Structure formats: C-alpha cells, structure tokens
Amino acid sequence: MQVASAPLVIARAEAFICDLPPARVRWDAVQSFTNQETVFVEIETVDGQLGLGYAYTIGTGGRAVLELLRRDLLPLLAGEDARRIEQIWSRLFWSTHATAVGPITSLALAAVDTALWDLRCLAADLPLWVLAGGSKDRVPVYDTEGGWLQLTVEELVAEAEATAARGWSGFKMKVGKPSALEDVERIAAVRETLGKHVNVMVDANQSLTWPEAARLARLLEPLDVYWLEEPLPAEDMTGHARLAASTSIPIAVGESLYSPSHFREYLCAGAAGIVQVDAARIGGITPWLKTAHLAEAFNVKVAPHFLMELHVSLAAAVPNGAYVEHIPQLAPLTLNGLEVRDGNAIAPSEPGLGIPWDRAAIERARAQS
C-alpha cells in the first residue's frame, strides 16, 4: 500500500455548518425531513494540503456538534501528524469520553475523521475505495427517494416504475400508516409493479412495538420483502433479536447505532441480518471499516445508511458491501451526482474522498454561527 513518506503536520482546523433543505418533501413514520445540518471540518497541513470532512444531522443538533468541535476537539489537532488517524481518533474520543458513546460526539468525530482520510488519500494519490480495502469498484444501488410515506399508491407505483426503468435492483418504502393493512396494500402494489426481479425494502423508522412488528413481518412475508429496517427502537436489542428469530425477513439495523460495540452486541444476539452502519453516526471512516469487518466475521452484509457520496467508496472497499442508498441530499453542494451504470453505483477514481465539492456553493450556503 502506498503511503505518504513525510509527516502531514496539521497547521489549522476549522469547523462550519451549512443548512440544506431537501429538494422534495420527505416523511417517514416518526418525522419530517425539513433540513440537513451539514457540519464540515477543513484541515490544513503546514505544506498547504487541505482535507475536507463532514457529518450531518436531520434538523436539530448540528450547532451542538459544531460547538463541541470548536471548543473541545479541533484545538487538539495542531501539530499532529494527520497520517496517524487511529491515534488522533482515540485521543479525541477519550478527551470527550464523558459525552460518549452518543450521537453528538460521534458526529463530531466523524467530521474530523473523514477530513483526515481525505488528506491521507490525497497524500497517497489514491481514491478512498482503494486505500480503504479496494474490494470492488462498484456496488448495487437502491432508491429511497421514491418511497416516502406521504406519497399516494399511484405516486409510489410511478416511482417504482422509474426505478425499474433505470435498471436499479432495489426500491425502499416507508411504513407507518394508521393501519398495518394499509401499509401492506401499498407494498403489494409496488411489488406487483416491480415483479420478482427488483428487491423491495421496508423501513419502519423505529416506530413499532414488538407485537406490531411481528404482525407486520408475518403480513409481509408473502411479498418477499428483502429486509425490514429499524422496526423497533434502536435501544431494544432484545426485541430485535426476538423479531429476527420469528421471521424469514432479514432485520436491518444500524443507522441509529453509534459504536462498533453496539453492532457487536446486535450481531452476537442474532438481531441484525443487514448492517446499515452510517459513517457519520458511527464516528467516521475509521470505526465504519471496523464495523464492516465485524459484520463480515458474522457473515452479514453491509448496506450503509444515507450519505451515498461517501458510502459508495466504503461499500466498494469491503467484500460484504451489498448496496448503496440513493438519496441525493448533497446535490446543492456538489458539482455532479453519483455515477450509476447498469444499476451499480461507481466508486470515484479521483484521489481523496472522491466527492466533487462545489466550493463556491458551500461558501454561499455556509451559515453564520
């Protein structure tokens, strides 16, 4: 593996935030997606190399992440060798251990960690997917943008038809209508539209009780659902284990877990059939890779949550990367979207994270905070 031979000494680290309202209305069972608070960290070395990392929240908490970065984490970076990512991650984690493990700390760590990986890849002149493992250069993509809860059955069917016409092999729908039978009717209409050759994923966004989830799973089994995502609150590992043992539908979890140790407990309990580890919420690329390899040891596939621009490279880096979720939320801040060919998201070949940031757009969106 090619690595930079000279230290990458950090001279400056800066954090800022950009608010990104979604281009279309998005509802799931528990919330409306009204605003993405995108927290950026830019790290500059003494020789002028720049790394840009980021994390996000959906509407709230972004300013808390920003304050943690500015007051407690970024002051620790000056003079550090940016190549020593594990050492830096551990130092930052233990410096704020009173607030870990949890979302605010993990999101702040992720913004720093992704910036460091950007620097590392740029210094090595390699794309992230190669430096992080290089298992493959493309990963199947599935659509979430067409499956939001507020859409009518007719709108869902039209979105599903468009997904199939693009040659994509997966379509995800939200559930959470007042009646489980209404949810099933909506899914059945999409399944009939897509036929047998496109996977249908179902996402409950932690909205169900165990009895409700068990009933829904029983109703969904004849529709050959590919996975049932976050049926229960993320802290209910026991409930997820009981549910997984009661149904043939794989249970997908992970977007609301914030430590590799949480995934270890889920996997040991048989409570995760699909791992949806999110690089922002887990604390960055460093723990994301550990979690993906942990899942591999349990023979479980990884389909990361959201952040398609980053996750395409990470899912391509590991052998058990199964899917990339298509939600184009970063479009206003990037020069071009995710490249998809024949139903596969293509890992960027450019050195660094491979995200084509539009620096002028970022500057315009940068909030005064």
mmCIF file of C-alpha atoms in Angstrom:
data_model
loop_
_atom_site.group_PDB
_atom_site.id
_atom_site.type_symbol
_atom_site.label_atom_id
_atom_site.label_comp_id
_atom_site.label_asym_id
_atom_site.label_seq_id
_atom_site.Cartn_x
_atom_site.Cartn_y
_atom_site.Cartn_z
ATOM 1 C CA MET A 1 0.000 0.000 0.000
ATOM 2 C CA GLN A 2 1.356 3.404 -0.960
ATOM 3 C CA VAL A 3 1.586 5.875 1.931
ATOM 4 C CA ALA A 4 2.971 9.359 2.336
ATOM 5 C CA SER A 5 6.591 9.160 3.486
ATOM 6 C CA ALA A 6 6.732 12.521 5.275
ATOM 7 C CA PRO A 7 4.530 13.591 8.206
ATOM 8 C CA LEU A 8 1.389 15.558 7.386
ATOM 9 C CA VAL A 9 1.645 18.085 10.191
ATOM 10 C CA ILE A 10 -1.640 19.819 10.941
ATOM 11 C CA ALA A 11 -1.408 23.612 10.984
ATOM 12 C CA ARG A 12 -5.084 24.584 11.039
ATOM 13 C CA ALA A 13 -8.509 23.026 11.587
ATOM 14 C CA GLU A 14 -11.797 24.850 11.078
ATOM 15 C CA ALA A 15 -15.426 23.806 11.522
ATOM 16 C CA PHE A 16 -18.520 25.376 9.954
ATOM 17 C CA ILE A 17 -22.070 24.415 9.090
ATOM 18 C CA CYS A 18 -24.311 24.526 6.014
ATOM 19 C CA ASP A 19 -28.092 24.162 6.213
ATOM 20 C CA LEU A 20 -29.592 22.112 3.377
ATOM 21 C CA PRO A 21 -33.361 21.950 2.968
ATOM 22 C CA PRO A 22 -34.428 18.892 0.941
ATOM 23 C CA ALA A 23 -35.443 19.342 -2.679
ATOM 24 C CA ARG A 24 -38.652 17.376 -2.087
ATOM 25 C CA VAL A 25 -40.947 16.637 0.839
ATOM 26 C CA ARG A 26 -39.871 13.619 2.895
ATOM 27 C CA TRP A 27 -41.960 11.932 5.583
ATOM 28 C CA ASP A 28 -41.386 8.708 7.461
ATOM 29 C CA ALA A 29 -43.240 7.168 10.392
ATOM 30 C CA VAL A 30 -41.749 9.461 13.023
ATOM 31 C CA GLN A 31 -40.517 12.671 11.416
ATOM 32 C CA SER A 32 -40.424 15.082 8.518
ATOM 33 C CA PHE A 33 -37.032 15.680 6.915
ATOM 34 C CA THR A 34 -37.066 19.504 6.849
ATOM 35 C CA ASN A 35 -33.390 20.436 6.996
ATOM 36 C CA GLN A 36 -29.995 18.777 6.902
ATOM 37 C CA GLU A 37 -27.440 20.496 9.102
ATOM 38 C CA THR A 38 -24.171 19.604 7.368
ATOM 39 C CA VAL A 39 -21.156 20.120 9.642
ATOM 40 C CA PHE A 40 -17.843 20.475 7.807
ATOM 41 C CA VAL A 41 -14.286 20.257 9.107
ATOM 42 C CA GLU A 42 -11.418 21.537 6.973
ATOM 43 C CA ILE A 43 -7.899 20.532 7.992
ATOM 44 C CA GLU A 44 -4.816 22.181 6.510
ATOM 45 C CA THR A 45 -1.268 20.896 6.862
ATOM 46 C CA VAL A 46 1.846 23.044 7.170
ATOM 47 C CA ASP A 47 2.644 22.437 3.497
ATOM 48 C CA GLY A 48 -0.801 23.640 2.391
ATOM 49 C CA GLN A 49 -2.618 20.362 1.777
ATOM 50 C CA LEU A 50 -6.346 20.501 2.517
ATOM 51 C CA GLY A 51 -8.702 17.765 3.691
ATOM 52 C CA LEU A 52 -12.463 18.309 3.899
ATOM 53 C CA GLY A 53 -14.685 16.085 6.037
ATOM 54 C CA TYR A 54 -18.288 16.266 7.131
ATOM 55 C CA ALA A 55 -21.148 14.872 9.181
ATOM 56 C CA TYR A 56 -24.838 15.750 9.377
ATOM 57 C CA THR A 57 -27.975 15.911 11.450
ATOM 58 C CA ILE A 58 -31.581 15.901 10.281
ATOM 59 C CA GLY A 59 -32.862 19.238 11.506
ATOM 60 C CA THR A 60 -31.572 19.509 15.080
ATOM 61 C CA GLY A 61 -28.325 19.206 16.994
ATOM 62 C CA GLY A 62 -25.945 20.475 14.335
ATOM 63 C CA ARG A 63 -24.954 23.544 16.340
ATOM 64 C CA ALA A 64 -24.140 21.335 19.337
ATOM 65 C CA VAL A 65 -21.809 19.284 17.135
ATOM 66 C CA LEU A 66 -20.238 22.482 15.845
ATOM 67 C CA GLU A 67 -19.651 23.812 19.361
ATOM 68 C CA LEU A 68 -18.063 20.540 20.508
ATOM 69 C CA LEU A 69 -15.696 20.669 17.567
ATOM 70 C CA ARG A 70 -14.721 24.294 18.040
ATOM 71 C CA ARG A 71 -14.321 24.274 21.818
ATOM 72 C CA ASP A 72 -13.023 20.789 22.606
ATOM 73 C CA LEU A 73 -11.794 18.783 19.618
ATOM 74 C CA LEU A 74 -10.177 20.970 16.958
ATOM 75 C CA PRO A 75 -7.778 22.695 19.412
ATOM 76 C CA LEU A 76 -6.197 19.264 19.989
ATOM 77 C CA LEU A 77 -5.199 18.817 16.335
ATOM 78 C CA ALA A 78 -2.476 21.442 15.872
ATOM 79 C CA GLY A 79 0.916 19.834 15.357
ATOM 80 C CA GLU A 80 -0.461 16.306 14.991
ATOM 81 C CA ASP A 81 0.571 14.056 12.099
ATOM 82 C CA ALA A 82 -2.592 13.646 10.007
ATOM 83 C CA ARG A 83 -1.437 10.218 8.850
ATOM 84 C CA ARG A 84 -1.859 8.824 12.379
ATOM 85 C CA ILE A 85 -5.626 8.576 12.126
ATOM 86 C CA GLU A 86 -6.126 5.855 14.757
ATOM 87 C CA GLN A 87 -4.059 7.766 17.296
ATOM 88 C CA ILE A 88 -5.931 11.011 16.648
ATOM 89 C CA TRP A 89 -9.341 9.333 16.742
ATOM 90 C CA SER A 90 -8.587 7.688 20.077
ATOM 91 C CA ARG A 91 -7.205 10.886 21.584
ATOM 92 C CA LEU A 92 -10.268 12.893 20.579
ATOM 93 C CA PHE A 93 -12.650 10.158 21.740
ATOM 94 C CA TRP A 94 -11.091 9.864 25.199
ATOM 95 C CA SER A 95 -10.842 13.633 25.566
ATOM 96 C CA THR A 96 -14.661 13.795 25.422
ATOM 97 C CA HIS A 97 -15.438 10.427 26.969
ATOM 98 C CA ALA A 98 -17.893 11.965 29.405
ATOM 99 C CA THR A 99 -20.232 12.550 26.429
ATOM 100 C CA ALA A 100 -19.560 9.245 24.642
ATOM 101 C CA VAL A 101 -20.890 6.962 23.314
ATOM 102 C CA GLY A 102 -23.606 9.046 21.680
ATOM 103 C CA PRO A 103 -24.632 10.951 18.575
ATOM 104 C CA ILE A 104 -23.173 14.410 19.258
ATOM 105 C CA THR A 105 -19.674 13.113 19.984
ATOM 106 C CA SER A 106 -19.778 10.529 17.183
ATOM 107 C CA LEU A 107 -20.873 13.114 14.620
ATOM 108 C CA ALA A 108 -18.107 15.489 15.691
ATOM 109 C CA LEU A 109 -15.514 12.707 15.498
ATOM 110 C CA ALA A 110 -16.798 11.761 12.045
ATOM 111 C CA ALA A 111 -16.314 15.253 10.654
ATOM 112 C CA VAL A 112 -12.666 15.185 11.783
ATOM 113 C CA ASP A 113 -12.041 11.576 10.762
ATOM 114 C CA THR A 114 -13.367 11.983 7.219
ATOM 115 C CA ALA A 115 -11.193 15.075 6.752
ATOM 116 C CA LEU A 116 -8.146 13.068 7.880
ATOM 117 C CA TRP A 117 -8.970 10.240 5.470
ATOM 118 C CA ASP A 118 -9.368 12.804 2.690
ATOM 119 C CA LEU A 119 -5.863 14.085 3.456
ATOM 120 C CA ARG A 120 -4.462 10.570 3.696
ATOM 121 C CA CYS A 121 -5.899 9.540 0.328
ATOM 122 C CA LEU A 122 -4.757 12.766 -1.355
ATOM 123 C CA ALA A 123 -1.232 12.316 0.005
ATOM 124 C CA ALA A 124 -1.167 8.725 -1.252
ATOM 125 C CA ASP A 125 -2.696 9.786 -4.617
ATOM 126 C CA LEU A 126 -5.335 7.064 -4.232
ATOM 127 C CA PRO A 127 -9.143 7.032 -4.126
ATOM 128 C CA LEU A 128 -10.770 6.144 -0.821
ATOM 129 C CA TRP A 129 -12.235 2.850 -2.013
ATOM 130 C CA VAL A 130 -8.756 1.581 -2.925
ATOM 131 C CA LEU A 131 -6.911 2.808 0.169
ATOM 132 C CA ALA A 132 -9.665 1.504 2.470
ATOM 133 C CA GLY A 133 -9.619 -2.005 1.002
ATOM 134 C CA GLY A 134 -10.270 -1.996 -2.733
ATOM 135 C CA SER A 135 -12.654 -4.961 -2.837
ATOM 136 C CA LYS A 136 -14.559 -3.787 -5.931
ATOM 137 C CA ASP A 137 -15.186 -0.608 -7.890
ATOM 138 C CA ARG A 138 -18.997 -0.638 -7.941
ATOM 139 C CA VAL A 139 -21.924 -1.536 -5.702
ATOM 140 C CA PRO A 140 -25.650 -2.050 -6.487
ATOM 141 C CA VAL A 141 -27.825 0.966 -5.764
ATOM 142 C CA TYR A 142 -31.363 1.111 -4.384
ATOM 143 C CA ASP A 143 -33.815 4.007 -4.377
ATOM 144 C CA THR A 144 -35.264 5.547 -1.218
ATOM 145 C CA GLU A 145 -36.259 8.913 -2.651
ATOM 146 C CA GLY A 146 -39.359 7.460 -4.316
ATOM 147 C CA GLY A 147 -40.744 5.629 -1.276
ATOM 148 C CA TRP A 148 -41.632 8.285 1.292
ATOM 149 C CA LEU A 149 -44.654 7.806 3.499
ATOM 150 C CA GLN A 150 -46.701 10.782 2.288
ATOM 151 C CA LEU A 151 -46.801 9.524 -1.315
ATOM 152 C CA THR A 152 -50.022 8.038 -2.648
ATOM 153 C CA VAL A 153 -50.170 4.496 -4.007
ATOM 154 C CA GLU A 154 -50.258 5.909 -7.529
ATOM 155 C CA GLU A 155 -47.179 8.023 -6.848
ATOM 156 C CA LEU A 156 -45.351 5.065 -5.304
ATOM 157 C CA VAL A 157 -46.121 2.894 -8.325
ATOM 158 C CA ALA A 158 -44.869 5.603 -10.689
ATOM 159 C CA GLU A 159 -41.652 5.974 -8.672
ATOM 160 C CA ALA A 160 -41.161 2.206 -8.629
ATOM 161 C CA GLU A 161 -41.643 2.044 -12.398
ATOM 162 C CA ALA A 162 -38.989 4.737 -12.832
ATOM 163 C CA THR A 163 -36.578 2.815 -10.603
ATOM 164 C CA ALA A 164 -37.063 -0.369 -12.610
ATOM 165 C CA ALA A 165 -36.664 1.537 -15.887
ATOM 166 C CA ARG A 166 -33.274 2.815 -14.701
ATOM 167 C CA GLY A 167 -32.170 -0.762 -14.139
ATOM 168 C CA TRP A 168 -31.802 -0.419 -10.365
ATOM 169 C CA SER A 169 -32.319 -3.578 -8.340
ATOM 170 C CA GLY A 170 -33.862 -2.153 -5.163
ATOM 171 C CA PHE A 171 -36.696 0.141 -4.052
ATOM 172 C CA LYS A 172 -37.320 1.114 -0.416
ATOM 173 C CA MET A 173 -40.654 2.124 1.068
ATOM 174 C CA LYS A 174 -41.559 3.702 4.365
ATOM 175 C CA VAL A 175 -44.270 2.188 6.543
ATOM 176 C CA GLY A 176 -46.219 3.804 9.362
ATOM 177 C CA LYS A 177 -49.788 4.300 8.187
ATOM 178 C CA PRO A 178 -52.541 4.071 10.844
ATOM 179 C CA SER A 179 -53.267 0.515 9.756
ATOM 180 C CA ALA A 180 -50.701 -2.180 9.005
ATOM 181 C CA LEU A 181 -53.076 -3.435 6.318
ATOM 182 C CA GLU A 182 -52.789 -0.087 4.534
ATOM 183 C CA ASP A 183 -49.004 -0.389 4.615
ATOM 184 C CA VAL A 184 -49.240 -3.906 3.210
ATOM 185 C CA GLU A 185 -51.588 -2.795 0.427
ATOM 186 C CA ARG A 186 -49.120 -0.100 -0.604
ATOM 187 C CA ILE A 187 -46.208 -2.532 -0.598
ATOM 188 C CA ALA A 188 -48.238 -5.122 -2.520
ATOM 189 C CA ALA A 189 -48.974 -2.560 -5.244
ATOM 190 C CA VAL A 190 -45.271 -1.793 -5.597
ATOM 191 C CA ARG A 191 -44.349 -5.487 -5.562
ATOM 192 C CA GLU A 192 -46.850 -6.170 -8.353
ATOM 193 C CA THR A 193 -45.377 -3.289 -10.364
ATOM 194 C CA LEU A 194 -41.773 -4.388 -9.914
ATOM 195 C CA GLY A 195 -42.274 -8.120 -10.375
ATOM 196 C CA LYS A 196 -39.805 -10.619 -8.968
ATOM 197 C CA HIS A 197 -36.541 -9.102 -10.144
ATOM 198 C CA VAL A 198 -36.361 -5.879 -8.085
ATOM 199 C CA ASN A 199 -35.902 -6.066 -4.314
ATOM 200 C CA VAL A 200 -38.419 -4.249 -2.111
ATOM 201 C CA MET A 201 -37.058 -2.937 1.189
ATOM 202 C CA VAL A 202 -39.333 -1.740 4.006
ATOM 203 C CA ASP A 203 -38.390 0.845 6.656
ATOM 204 C CA ALA A 204 -40.389 1.451 9.859
ATOM 205 C CA ASN A 205 -38.002 4.049 11.362
ATOM 206 C CA GLN A 206 -38.174 2.591 14.905
ATOM 207 C CA SER A 207 -41.919 3.241 15.102
ATOM 208 C CA LEU A 208 -43.300 -0.177 16.117
ATOM 209 C CA THR A 209 -43.712 -2.247 19.243
ATOM 210 C CA TRP A 210 -42.632 -5.896 19.193
ATOM 211 C CA PRO A 211 -46.193 -7.245 18.687
ATOM 212 C CA GLU A 212 -46.811 -4.717 15.899
ATOM 213 C CA ALA A 213 -43.527 -5.580 14.187
ATOM 214 C CA ALA A 214 -44.154 -9.332 14.471
ATOM 215 C CA ARG A 215 -47.591 -8.926 12.896
ATOM 216 C CA LEU A 216 -46.264 -6.700 10.122
ATOM 217 C CA ALA A 217 -43.466 -9.146 9.339
ATOM 218 C CA ARG A 218 -45.973 -12.007 9.107
ATOM 219 C CA LEU A 219 -48.092 -9.974 6.680
ATOM 220 C CA LEU A 220 -45.055 -9.033 4.592
ATOM 221 C CA GLU A 221 -43.503 -12.473 4.223
ATOM 222 C CA PRO A 222 -45.683 -13.474 1.209
ATOM 223 C CA LEU A 223 -44.497 -10.291 -0.583
ATOM 224 C CA ASP A 224 -40.839 -11.413 -0.444
ATOM 225 C CA VAL A 225 -39.603 -8.265 1.295
ATOM 226 C CA TYR A 226 -35.808 -8.004 1.053
ATOM 227 C CA TRP A 227 -35.406 -6.525 4.534
ATOM 228 C CA LEU A 228 -37.415 -4.926 7.342
ATOM 229 C CA GLU A 229 -35.493 -1.901 8.563
ATOM 230 C CA GLU A 230 -35.480 -0.435 12.082
ATOM 231 C CA PRO A 231 -38.790 -1.971 13.111
ATOM 232 C CA LEU A 232 -38.183 -1.204 16.816
ATOM 233 C CA PRO A 233 -36.383 1.490 18.793
ATOM 234 C CA ALA A 234 -32.639 1.037 18.352
ATOM 235 C CA GLU A 235 -32.090 0.528 22.085
ATOM 236 C CA ASP A 236 -34.389 -2.526 22.044
ATOM 237 C CA MET A 237 -31.800 -5.122 21.054
ATOM 238 C CA THR A 238 -33.741 -7.912 22.762
ATOM 239 C CA GLY A 239 -36.838 -7.085 20.761
ATOM 240 C CA HIS A 240 -34.878 -7.100 17.506
ATOM 241 C CA ALA A 241 -33.401 -10.498 18.391
ATOM 242 C CA ARG A 242 -36.852 -11.951 19.155
ATOM 243 C CA LEU A 243 -38.222 -10.499 15.927
ATOM 244 C CA ALA A 244 -35.336 -11.796 13.817
ATOM 245 C CA ALA A 245 -35.904 -15.289 15.222
ATOM 246 C CA SER A 246 -39.608 -15.130 14.390
ATOM 247 C CA THR A 247 -39.473 -14.171 10.701
ATOM 248 C CA SER A 248 -37.720 -15.119 7.489
ATOM 249 C CA ILE A 249 -37.355 -11.434 6.565
ATOM 250 C CA PRO A 250 -33.848 -10.116 7.346
ATOM 251 C CA ILE A 251 -33.889 -7.390 10.007
ATOM 252 C CA ALA A 252 -31.813 -4.350 9.022
ATOM 253 C CA VAL A 253 -30.379 -2.125 11.762
ATOM 254 C CA GLY A 254 -27.560 0.314 12.295
ATOM 255 C CA GLU A 255 -28.315 3.872 11.276
ATOM 256 C CA SER A 256 -29.095 4.718 14.906
ATOM 257 C CA LEU A 257 -26.154 2.878 16.497
ATOM 258 C CA TYR A 258 -23.110 4.915 17.449
ATOM 259 C CA SER A 259 -20.317 2.475 18.303
ATOM 260 C CA PRO A 260 -18.841 -0.729 16.875
ATOM 261 C CA SER A 261 -19.525 -2.299 20.265
ATOM 262 C CA HIS A 262 -23.258 -1.741 19.765
ATOM 263 C CA PHE A 263 -23.063 -3.632 16.486
ATOM 264 C CA ARG A 264 -21.098 -6.390 18.204
ATOM 265 C CA GLU A 265 -23.930 -6.887 20.691
ATOM 266 C CA TYR A 266 -26.560 -6.930 17.942
ATOM 267 C CA LEU A 267 -24.593 -9.417 15.864
ATOM 268 C CA CYS A 268 -23.862 -11.692 18.817
ATOM 269 C CA ALA A 269 -27.585 -11.711 19.662
ATOM 270 C CA GLY A 270 -28.593 -12.578 16.083
ATOM 271 C CA ALA A 271 -30.517 -9.307 15.923
ATOM 272 C CA ALA A 272 -29.023 -7.913 12.694
ATOM 273 C CA GLY A 273 -29.475 -9.593 9.325
ATOM 274 C CA ILE A 274 -28.280 -6.485 7.449
ATOM 275 C CA VAL A 275 -25.870 -3.924 8.928
ATOM 276 C CA GLN A 276 -26.611 -0.304 7.967
ATOM 277 C CA VAL A 277 -23.671 1.427 9.604
ATOM 278 C CA ASP A 278 -23.578 5.178 8.882
ATOM 279 C CA ALA A 279 -20.099 6.736 8.654
ATOM 280 C CA ALA A 280 -21.276 9.996 10.231
ATOM 281 C CA ARG A 281 -23.157 8.428 13.119
ATOM 282 C CA ILE A 282 -20.535 5.790 13.929
ATOM 283 C CA GLY A 283 -17.769 8.379 14.260
ATOM 284 C CA GLY A 284 -16.163 8.349 10.825
ATOM 285 C CA ILE A 285 -14.489 6.090 8.304
ATOM 286 C CA THR A 286 -12.159 4.532 10.894
ATOM 287 C CA PRO A 287 -14.914 2.894 13.015
ATOM 288 C CA TRP A 288 -17.057 2.325 9.907
ATOM 289 C CA LEU A 289 -14.435 -0.018 8.492
ATOM 290 C CA LYS A 290 -14.107 -1.829 11.820
ATOM 291 C CA THR A 291 -17.858 -2.350 11.909
ATOM 292 C CA ALA A 292 -17.995 -3.590 8.310
ATOM 293 C CA HIS A 293 -15.235 -6.118 9.007
ATOM 294 C CA LEU A 294 -17.000 -7.155 12.210
ATOM 295 C CA ALA A 295 -20.154 -7.830 10.178
ATOM 296 C CA GLU A 296 -18.082 -9.814 7.672
ATOM 297 C CA ALA A 297 -16.866 -12.046 10.516
ATOM 298 C CA PHE A 298 -20.539 -12.829 11.228
ATOM 299 C CA ASN A 299 -21.235 -13.412 7.502
ATOM 300 C CA VAL A 300 -23.550 -10.388 7.422
ATOM 301 C CA LYS A 301 -23.719 -7.894 4.570
ATOM 302 C CA VAL A 302 -23.425 -4.115 4.866
ATOM 303 C CA ALA A 303 -25.829 -1.646 3.237
ATOM 304 C CA PRO A 304 -24.860 1.729 4.725
ATOM 305 C CA HIS A 305 -27.444 4.343 5.604
ATOM 306 C CA PHE A 306 -27.669 7.610 3.609
ATOM 307 C CA LEU A 307 -24.501 9.584 2.603
ATOM 308 C CA MET A 308 -24.305 7.920 -0.808
ATOM 309 C CA GLU A 309 -21.477 10.202 -1.943
ATOM 310 C CA LEU A 310 -19.209 8.795 0.787
ATOM 311 C CA HIS A 311 -20.677 5.344 1.262
ATOM 312 C CA VAL A 312 -20.213 4.283 -2.353
ATOM 313 C CA SER A 313 -16.454 4.236 -1.732
ATOM 314 C CA LEU A 314 -16.745 2.495 1.639
ATOM 315 C CA ALA A 315 -19.180 -0.169 0.429
ATOM 316 C CA ALA A 316 -16.851 -0.791 -2.512
ATOM 317 C CA ALA A 317 -13.845 -1.080 -0.200
ATOM 318 C CA VAL A 318 -15.147 -4.105 1.720
ATOM 319 C CA PRO A 319 -16.159 -7.551 0.423
ATOM 320 C CA ASN A 320 -19.552 -7.548 2.157
ATOM 321 C CA GLY A 321 -20.746 -4.184 0.807
ATOM 322 C CA ALA A 322 -24.182 -5.042 -0.598
ATOM 323 C CA TYR A 323 -25.992 -1.813 -1.513
ATOM 324 C CA VAL A 324 -25.710 1.979 -1.661
ATOM 325 C CA GLU A 325 -28.792 4.015 -0.718
ATOM 326 C CA HIS A 326 -29.715 6.677 -3.265
ATOM 327 C CA ILE A 327 -30.849 9.951 -1.631
ATOM 328 C CA PRO A 328 -29.270 12.936 -3.456
ATOM 329 C CA GLN A 329 -29.283 15.325 -0.489
ATOM 330 C CA LEU A 330 -25.839 16.806 -1.181
ATOM 331 C CA ALA A 331 -26.673 17.819 -4.757
ATOM 332 C CA PRO A 332 -26.687 21.585 -3.976
ATOM 333 C CA LEU A 333 -23.107 21.378 -2.666
ATOM 334 C CA THR A 334 -21.557 19.104 -5.300
ATOM 335 C CA LEU A 335 -20.631 19.581 -8.935
ATOM 336 C CA ASN A 336 -22.149 16.305 -10.113
ATOM 337 C CA GLY A 337 -24.137 13.437 -8.680
ATOM 338 C CA LEU A 338 -23.429 9.808 -8.008
ATOM 339 C CA GLU A 339 -22.428 7.933 -11.144
ATOM 340 C CA VAL A 340 -24.700 4.941 -11.711
ATOM 341 C CA ARG A 341 -24.223 2.421 -14.523
ATOM 342 C CA ASP A 342 -26.307 -0.687 -15.134
ATOM 343 C CA GLY A 343 -27.813 -0.434 -11.677
ATOM 344 C CA ASN A 344 -24.457 -0.041 -9.935
ATOM 345 C CA ALA A 345 -23.021 2.987 -8.150
ATOM 346 C CA ILE A 346 -19.468 3.550 -9.402
ATOM 347 C CA ALA A 347 -16.781 4.296 -6.820
ATOM 348 C CA PRO A 348 -14.967 7.552 -7.693
ATOM 349 C CA SER A 349 -11.482 7.139 -9.139
ATOM 350 C CA GLU A 350 -10.176 10.546 -8.040
ATOM 351 C CA PRO A 351 -7.781 10.690 -5.064
ATOM 352 C CA GLY A 352 -9.365 11.615 -1.747
ATOM 353 C CA LEU A 353 -12.937 11.001 -0.656
ATOM 354 C CA GLY A 354 -13.999 11.379 -4.279
ATOM 355 C CA ILE A 355 -16.787 13.855 -3.521
ATOM 356 C CA PRO A 356 -16.813 16.661 -6.136
ATOM 357 C CA TRP A 357 -17.473 19.519 -3.741
ATOM 358 C CA ASP A 358 -18.652 22.818 -5.187
ATOM 359 C CA ARG A 359 -16.617 25.159 -3.010
ATOM 360 C CA ALA A 360 -18.455 28.257 -4.208
ATOM 361 C CA ALA A 361 -21.817 26.686 -3.342
ATOM 362 C CA ILE A 362 -20.527 25.633 0.073
ATOM 363 C CA GLU A 363 -19.379 29.177 0.746
ATOM 364 C CA ARG A 364 -22.791 30.536 -0.248
ATOM 365 C CA ALA A 365 -24.588 28.003 1.986
ATOM 366 C CA ARG A 366 -22.258 28.489 4.917
ATOM 367 C CA ALA A 367 -24.303 29.609 7.914
ATOM 368 C CA GLN A 368 -23.247 32.396 10.210
ATOM 369 C CA SER A 369 -22.872 30.640 13.535
#
